[in-house]
Structures are given as C-alpha cells and as structure tokens.
CSV table of C-alpha atoms and ligand atoms in Angstrom, one decimal:
chain,number,residue,atom,x,y,z
A,5,MET,CA,-14.8,12.1,22.3
A,6,GLU,CA,-15.0,8.4,22.5
A,7,ASP,CA,-12.7,7.7,25.4
A,8,CYS,CA,-13.3,10.8,27.4
A,9,LEU,CA,-14.7,10.2,30.9
A,10,PHE,CA,-16.7,13.4,31.0
A,11,CYS,CA,-18.1,12.9,27.5
A,12,LYS,CA,-19.4,9.6,28.8
A,13,ILE,CA,-20.9,11.4,31.8
A,14,VAL,CA,-22.7,13.8,29.4
A,15,LYS,CA,-24.0,10.9,27.4
A,16,GLY,CA,-25.2,9.2,30.5
A,17,GLU,CA,-22.9,6.2,29.9
A,18,ILE,CA,-21.3,6.8,33.3
A,19,PRO,CA,-23.5,7.8,36.2
A,20,SER,CA,-23.3,11.2,37.8
A,21,GLN,CA,-25.1,13.3,40.3
A,22,LYS,CA,-26.6,16.1,38.1
A,23,VAL,CA,-26.7,19.6,39.6
A,24,TYR,CA,-27.7,21.5,36.4
A,25,GLU,CA,-28.1,21.0,32.7
A,26,ASP,CA,-28.9,23.2,29.7
A,27,GLU,CA,-28.4,23.0,25.9
A,28,ASN,CA,-24.6,23.4,26.1
A,29,ILE,CA,-23.6,22.8,29.7
A,30,TYR,CA,-23.7,19.9,32.2
A,31,ALA,CA,-22.8,20.2,35.9
A,32,PHE,CA,-22.5,17.4,38.4
A,33,LYS,CA,-21.1,16.7,41.9
A,34,ASP,CA,-17.4,15.9,42.1
A,35,ILE,CA,-16.8,12.2,43.1
A,36,ASN,CA,-14.0,13.2,45.5
A,37,PRO,CA,-15.1,16.5,47.0
A,38,ALA,CA,-12.5,19.0,48.1
A,39,ALA,CA,-15.1,21.1,49.9
A,40,PRO,CA,-18.6,20.5,51.4
A,41,ILE,CA,-20.0,21.7,48.0
A,42,HIS,CA,-17.9,20.7,45.0
A,43,VAL,CA,-19.5,20.8,41.6
A,44,LEU,CA,-17.9,20.4,38.1
A,45,ILE,CA,-19.2,22.5,35.3
A,46,ILE,CA,-18.4,21.3,31.8
A,47,PRO,CA,-19.4,22.1,28.2
A,48,LYS,CA,-21.2,19.2,26.5
A,49,LYS,CA,-18.9,19.7,23.6
A,50,HIS,CA,-15.4,18.3,24.1
A,51,TYR,CA,-12.5,20.6,24.6
A,52,ASN,CA,-9.3,19.3,26.3
A,53,ASN,CA,-8.9,22.5,28.4
A,54,ILE,CA,-8.7,26.3,28.2
A,55,LEU,CA,-5.9,26.1,25.6
A,56,ASP,CA,-8.1,24.0,23.4
A,57,VAL,CA,-10.9,26.7,23.2
A,58,LYS,CA,-10.0,28.8,20.1
A,59,GLU,CA,-11.2,32.3,19.5
A,60,GLN,CA,-14.3,31.2,17.5
A,61,ASP,CA,-15.4,29.0,20.4
A,62,THR,CA,-15.1,31.5,23.3
A,63,MET,CA,-18.9,32.0,23.6
A,64,ILE,CA,-18.8,28.7,25.5
A,65,TYR,CA,-17.4,30.7,28.4
A,66,ALA,CA,-20.5,32.9,28.5
A,67,ASP,CA,-22.6,29.7,28.7
A,68,ILE,CA,-20.3,28.3,31.5
A,69,PHE,CA,-20.4,31.4,33.6
A,70,SER,CA,-24.1,32.0,33.1
A,71,ALA,CA,-24.6,28.4,34.3
A,72,ILE,CA,-22.4,29.1,37.3
A,73,ASN,CA,-24.7,32.0,38.3
A,74,LYS,CA,-27.7,29.8,38.1
A,75,ILE,CA,-26.0,27.0,40.0
A,76,ALA,CA,-25.0,29.5,42.8
A,77,GLU,CA,-28.6,30.6,43.0
A,78,LYS,CA,-29.9,27.0,43.0
A,79,LEU,CA,-27.4,26.0,45.8
A,80,GLY,CA,-28.1,29.1,47.8
A,81,ILE,CA,-24.4,30.1,48.0
A,82,GLN,CA,-24.6,33.6,46.7
A,83,GLU,CA,-24.2,35.2,50.1
A,84,ASP,CA,-21.4,33.0,51.5
A,85,GLY,CA,-19.6,32.9,48.2
A,86,PHE,CA,-17.6,30.3,46.3
A,87,ARG,CA,-14.4,29.6,44.3
A,88,ILE,CA,-14.0,28.7,40.7
A,89,ILE,CA,-10.9,26.9,39.5
A,90,SER,CA,-10.0,25.4,36.1
A,91,ASN,CA,-6.8,23.3,35.9
A,92,CYS,CA,-5.0,23.4,32.6
A,93,GLY,CA,-2.1,21.2,31.7
A,94,ARG,CA,0.5,19.2,33.5
A,95,ASP,CA,1.8,21.7,36.1
A,96,SER,CA,-1.8,22.4,37.3
A,97,GLY,CA,-2.4,18.7,37.9
A,98,GLN,CA,-5.2,18.5,35.4
A,99,GLU,CA,-6.4,14.8,35.6
A,100,VAL,CA,-9.4,14.8,33.2
A,101,MET,CA,-8.7,16.1,29.8
A,102,HIS,CA,-12.2,17.6,29.2
A,103,LEU,CA,-12.6,21.4,30.0
A,104,HIS,CA,-14.1,21.8,33.4
A,105,PHE,CA,-14.6,24.4,36.1
A,106,HIS,CA,-14.6,23.4,39.8
A,107,LEU,CA,-17.1,25.2,41.9
A,108,LEU,CA,-16.1,25.0,45.6
A,109,ALA,CA,-18.2,26.2,48.5
A,110,GLY,CA,-19.6,25.5,51.9
A,111,CYS,CA,-16.5,26.4,54.0
A,112,LYS,CA,-13.9,29.1,54.5
A,113,MET,CA,-11.1,28.5,52.0
A,114,GLY,CA,-7.4,29.2,52.4
A,115,PRO,CA,-5.2,30.1,49.4
A,116,LYS,CA,-4.7,26.4,48.5
A,117,ILE,CA,-7.7,24.1,48.5
A,118,ILE,CA,-7.1,22.2,45.3
B,28,AMP,P1,-8.8,18.0,37.5
B,28,AMP,O1,-7.7,17.5,38.4
B,28,AMP,O2,-9.0,19.5,37.5
B,28,AMP,O3,-8.7,17.4,36.2
B,28,AMP,O4,-10.2,17.5,38.2
B,28,AMP,C1,-10.8,16.3,37.8
B,28,AMP,C2,-11.9,16.1,38.8
B,28,AMP,O5,-12.8,15.1,38.4
B,28,AMP,C3,-11.4,15.6,40.2
B,28,AMP,O6,-11.7,16.5,41.2
B,28,AMP,C4,-12.1,14.2,40.4
B,28,AMP,O7,-12.5,14.0,41.7
B,28,AMP,C5,-13.3,14.4,39.4
B,28,AMP,N1,-13.8,13.1,38.9
B,28,AMP,C6,-13.1,12.1,38.4
B,28,AMP,N2,-14.0,11.1,38.0
B,28,AMP,C7,-15.2,11.6,38.3
B,28,AMP,C8,-16.5,11.0,38.2
B,28,AMP,N3,-16.7,9.8,37.6
B,28,AMP,N4,-17.6,11.7,38.6
B,28,AMP,C9,-17.4,12.9,39.2
B,28,AMP,N5,-16.2,13.5,39.4
B,28,AMP,C10,-15.1,12.8,38.9
C-alpha cells in the first residue's frame, strides 16, 4: 500500500533495524520500545489488521508464528519467555494500520504493558 508506513519499511524506503526476514515476513525493532526487547513482526503483504485477513489468507499466521519461533531462538529468549500482542481497531489503540505482532521480552511483565 502506497501510503502505509510499514509497507515503506518492507520496501526499505524508511529505515528500520531488521531482526529477521524471510519470503513473506519482516521483523524489526520497535522505535519506541515498551520493554527491553520489543520487536514488530509483520507480513510483507499489506493487511490492515486481523480483521482484514480473510479465510483464504490465514496461512500468513503460520508464517508469522513460525518466524516468531525463529526470532525467539535468535534472541535467546526461549527460557525467560515473551509476550505477543496484536492490536486491532480503535479500542485497542492500533496506531499503524498494517497487521503487526508485538514481541515483548527482557523483563517481568504485569498484566498491562502496552
Ligand atoms: P500499534 O499501536 O499496535 O499500532 O503499534 C505501532 C507500533 O509501531 C508502536 O509500538 C510504534 O512505536 C511503532 N512504530 C511506529 N513507527 C515506527 C518506525 N518507523 N519504526 C519502528 N517502529 C515504529
């Protein structure tokens, strides 16, 4: 999508700190981290959010969660653990309208971190 911030990051038009990349997925450090480790995992293809992923596209979740496993291994956080969050729509406070999953790690987290 032309005016989407995260599409521009995928295309390299806006700089990012890459953590992981494969054919369908891109992951990079959040610019305003809410935890010592804060990574955003996104599909390269544009979806606004979870509600925009229709049944025929749900294989993207397998790609996302498989990438999350690899990122957890790469970052060495399997033992201590981590949290995955995806904001969807107005009440969640979703700011960027490109499907993304927050990976938070590196500290003990209370029930409300983001
Ligand atoms: P959300 O509120 O779930 O839409 O989260 C959007 C996230 O994107 C926030 O945590 C922002 O800090 C992060 N963000 C916004 N712009 C950038 C950027 N240029 N590079 C990395 N992260 C960003």
